PDB file of C-alpha atoms in Angstrom:
ATOM      1  CA  GLN A   1       0.000   0.000   0.000  1.00 89.00           C
ATOM      2  CA  VAL A   2       1.250   3.464  -0.929  1.00 92.00           C
ATOM      3  CA  GLN A   3      -0.183   6.790   0.222  1.00 95.00           C
ATOM      4  CA  LEU A   4       0.203   9.882  -1.911  1.00 96.00           C
ATOM      5  CA  VAL A   5      -0.301  13.344  -0.426  1.00 96.00           C
ATOM      6  CA  GLU A   6      -0.523  16.423  -2.616  1.00 97.00           C
ATOM      7  CA  SER A   7      -0.018  19.981  -1.422  1.00 97.00           C
ATOM      8  CA  GLY A   8       0.738  23.433  -2.775  1.00 98.00           C
ATOM      9  CA  GLY A   9      -2.567  24.365  -4.353  1.00 97.00           C
ATOM     10  CA  GLY A  10      -4.300  27.650  -3.765  1.00 97.00           C
ATOM     11  CA  LEU A  11      -5.673  30.811  -5.306  1.00 98.00           C
ATOM     12  CA  VAL A  12      -3.410  32.676  -7.714  1.00 98.00           C
ATOM     13  CA  GLN A  13      -3.885  35.481 -10.206  1.00 98.00           C
ATOM     14  CA  PRO A  14      -3.512  34.901 -13.944  1.00 98.00           C
ATOM     15  CA  GLY A  15       0.157  34.906 -14.885  1.00 98.00           C
ATOM     16  CA  GLY A  16       1.179  33.710 -11.452  1.00 98.00           C
ATOM     17  CA  SER A  17       2.982  30.552 -10.371  1.00 98.00           C
ATOM     18  CA  LEU A  18       2.468  27.656  -8.006  1.00 98.00           C
ATOM     19  CA  ARG A  19       4.473  24.575  -7.170  1.00 98.00           C
ATOM     20  CA  LEU A  20       2.590  21.416  -6.299  1.00 98.00           C
ATOM     21  CA  SER A  21       4.182  18.602  -4.335  1.00 98.00           C
ATOM     22  CA  CYS A  22       3.267  14.928  -4.150  1.00 97.00           C
ATOM     23  CA  VAL A  23       4.863  12.977  -1.321  1.00 97.00           C
ATOM     24  CA  ALA A  24       4.786   9.187  -1.245  1.00 95.00           C
ATOM     25  CA  SER A  25       4.762   7.092   1.913  1.00 93.00           C
ATOM     26  CA  LYS A  26       7.503   4.878   0.464  1.00 89.00           C
ATOM     27  CA  SER A  27      10.697   5.357  -1.535  1.00 87.00           C
ATOM     28  CA  ILE A  28       9.103   4.282  -4.760  1.00 85.00           C
ATOM     29  CA  PHE A  29       9.010   7.110  -7.271  1.00 85.00           C
ATOM     30  CA  SER A  30      12.337   6.180  -8.848  1.00 82.00           C
ATOM     31  CA  PHE A  31      10.938   2.794  -9.870  1.00 88.00           C
ATOM     32  CA  TYR A  32       7.619   3.733 -11.464  1.00 92.00           C
ATOM     33  CA  ALA A  33       6.041   6.349 -13.647  1.00 93.00           C
ATOM     34  CA  VAL A  34       4.282   9.206 -11.882  1.00 95.00           C
ATOM     35  CA  GLY A  35       1.783  11.594 -13.344  1.00 96.00           C
ATOM     36  CA  TRP A  36      -0.066  14.757 -12.488  1.00 98.00           C
ATOM     37  CA  TYR A  37      -3.683  14.857 -13.625  1.00 98.00           C
ATOM     38  CA  ARG A  38      -6.346  17.494 -13.235  1.00 98.00           C
ATOM     39  CA  GLN A  39     -10.103  17.606 -13.279  1.00 98.00           C
ATOM     40  CA  ALA A  40     -12.181  20.722 -13.711  1.00 96.00           C
ATOM     41  CA  PRO A  41     -15.892  20.810 -12.865  1.00 92.00           C
ATOM     42  CA  GLY A  42     -17.916  19.059 -15.529  1.00 94.00           C
ATOM     43  CA  LYS A  43     -14.853  17.813 -17.365  1.00 96.00           C
ATOM     44  CA  LEU A  44     -12.991  14.541 -17.598  1.00 96.00           C
ATOM     45  CA  ARG A  45      -9.767  14.014 -15.715  1.00 96.00           C
ATOM     46  CA  GLU A  46      -6.824  14.755 -18.004  1.00 97.00           C
ATOM     47  CA  LEU A  47      -3.108  14.122 -17.924  1.00 97.00           C
ATOM     48  CA  VAL A  48      -1.095  17.258 -17.228  1.00 98.00           C
ATOM     49  CA  ALA A  49       2.429  15.867 -16.979  1.00 98.00           C
ATOM     50  CA  GLY A  50       4.232  12.598 -16.431  1.00 97.00           C
ATOM     51  CA  ILE A  51       7.701  11.416 -15.542  1.00 96.00           C
ATOM     52  CA  SER A  52       8.966   7.906 -16.180  1.00 94.00           C
ATOM     53  CA  SER A  53      11.202   5.890 -13.877  1.00 91.00           C
ATOM     54  CA  GLY A  54      14.083   6.856 -16.161  1.00 91.00           C
ATOM     55  CA  GLY A  55      13.270  10.550 -15.915  1.00 92.00           C
ATOM     56  CA  THR A  56      11.628  11.046 -19.305  1.00 96.00           C
ATOM     57  CA  THR A  57       8.912  13.677 -19.113  1.00 97.00           C
ATOM     58  CA  ASN A  58       5.791  14.338 -21.146  1.00 97.00           C
ATOM     59  CA  TYR A  59       3.193  17.097 -21.019  1.00 98.00           C
ATOM     60  CA  GLY A  60      -0.312  17.823 -22.116  1.00 97.00           C
ATOM     61  CA  ASP A  61      -0.469  20.205 -25.059  1.00 97.00           C
ATOM     62  CA  SER A  62      -2.188  22.917 -23.055  1.00 96.00           C
ATOM     63  CA  VAL A  63       0.627  23.167 -20.492  1.00 97.00           C
ATOM     64  CA  LYS A  64       3.739  22.653 -22.614  1.00 97.00           C
ATOM     65  CA  GLY A  65       6.263  25.395 -22.003  1.00 97.00           C
ATOM     66  CA  ARG A  66       4.513  26.517 -18.812  1.00 98.00           C
ATOM     67  CA  PHE A  67       4.585  23.495 -16.480  1.00 98.00           C
ATOM     68  CA  THR A  68       7.549  21.384 -15.404  1.00 98.00           C
ATOM     69  CA  ILE A  69       7.449  18.029 -13.640  1.00 98.00           C
ATOM     70  CA  SER A  70      10.423  16.916 -11.575  1.00 96.00           C
ATOM     71  CA  ARG A  71      11.303  14.334  -8.982  1.00 95.00           C
ATOM     72  CA  ASP A  72      13.408  14.264  -5.798  1.00 94.00           C
ATOM     73  CA  ASN A  73      13.973  10.609  -4.944  1.00 91.00           C
ATOM     74  CA  ALA A  74      15.646  11.409  -1.627  1.00 92.00           C
ATOM     75  CA  LYS A  75      12.477  13.180  -0.485  1.00 93.00           C
ATOM     76  CA  ASN A  76      10.027  10.718  -2.072  1.00 94.00           C
ATOM     77  CA  THR A  77       8.512  13.748  -3.787  1.00 96.00           C
ATOM     78  CA  VAL A  78       7.351  14.673  -7.271  1.00 96.00           C
ATOM     79  CA  TYR A  79       6.801  18.330  -8.080  1.00 98.00           C
ATOM     80  CA  LEU A  80       4.767  20.223 -10.626  1.00 98.00           C
ATOM     81  CA  GLN A  81       6.025  23.740 -11.207  1.00 98.00           C
ATOM     82  CA  MET A  82       3.276  25.756 -12.844  1.00 98.00           C
ATOM     83  CA  ASN A  83       4.101  29.122 -14.396  1.00 98.00           C
ATOM     84  CA  ASP A  84       2.055  31.636 -16.358  1.00 98.00           C
ATOM     85  CA  LEU A  85      -1.143  30.195 -14.945  1.00 98.00           C
ATOM     86  CA  LYS A  86      -4.390  30.805 -16.792  1.00 98.00           C
ATOM     87  CA  PRO A  87      -8.011  30.679 -15.622  1.00 97.00           C
ATOM     88  CA  GLU A  88      -8.453  27.486 -17.642  1.00 97.00           C
ATOM     89  CA  ASP A  89      -5.846  25.803 -15.412  1.00 98.00           C
ATOM     90  CA  THR A  90      -8.369  25.923 -12.559  1.00 98.00           C
ATOM     91  CA  ALA A  91      -8.986  22.360 -11.415  1.00 98.00           C
ATOM     92  CA  VAL A  92      -8.292  19.807  -8.744  1.00 98.00           C
ATOM     93  CA  TYR A  93      -4.830  18.384  -9.364  1.00 98.00           C
ATOM     94  CA  TYR A  94      -4.085  14.755  -8.553  1.00 98.00           C
ATOM     95  CA  CYS A  95      -0.900  12.765  -8.279  1.00 97.00           C
ATOM     96  CA  ASN A  96      -0.936   9.284  -9.808  1.00 97.00           C
ATOM     97  CA  LEU A  97       1.409   6.343  -9.313  1.00 95.00           C
ATOM     98  CA  ARG A  98       1.056   3.466 -11.718  1.00 90.00           C
ATOM     99  CA  MET A  99       2.262   0.113 -10.411  1.00 89.00           C
ATOM    100  CA  ALA A 100       0.423  -3.194 -10.709  1.00 88.00           C
ATOM    101  CA  VAL A 101      -2.134  -1.250  -8.709  1.00 91.00           C
ATOM    102  CA  GLU A 102      -2.845   2.384  -9.457  1.00 93.00           C
ATOM    103  CA  TYR A 103      -2.664   4.911  -6.623  1.00 95.00           C
ATOM    104  CA  TRP A 104      -4.144   8.405  -6.427  1.00 97.00           C
ATOM    105  CA  GLY A 105      -3.739  11.206  -3.968  1.00 96.00           C
ATOM    106  CA  GLN A 106      -6.648  13.141  -2.517  1.00 96.00           C
ATOM    107  CA  GLY A 107      -6.083  16.114  -4.798  1.00 97.00           C
ATOM    108  CA  THR A 108      -5.245  19.770  -4.291  1.00 98.00           C
ATOM    109  CA  GLN A 109      -7.352  22.642  -5.569  1.00 98.00           C
ATOM    110  CA  VAL A 110      -5.795  25.196  -7.912  1.00 98.00           C
ATOM    111  CA  THR A 111      -7.854  28.287  -8.670  1.00 98.00           C
ATOM    112  CA  VAL A 112      -6.624  30.902 -11.135  1.00 98.00           C
ATOM    113  CA  SER A 113      -8.664  34.044 -10.908  1.00 97.00           C
ATOM    114  CA  SER A 114      -8.296  37.792 -10.645  1.00 95.00           C
TER     115      SER A 114
END
């Protein structure tokens, strides 16, 4: 069993930045792919960014060039640095760990509004 805990969400103005963190209860991120997903009201959950066990990253088209995913294995933490935030980035952001079983965090709310 693995617990994932997200933090770092909040209210930010358009053009602002936030850094989300996802901490795992075990030293496991270096062995499996991790992703950040988001879900806005009335919309399907979508992939925002992912990082493979080897460190390869991928991003959703809407966040390329603005968001960066990274990993600190020593801290069992995956980060999502979000810059130049837009109102359409407003959503609950979830951390996902894909092993034989899939794990999700509880989510952290990001609201971009003036």
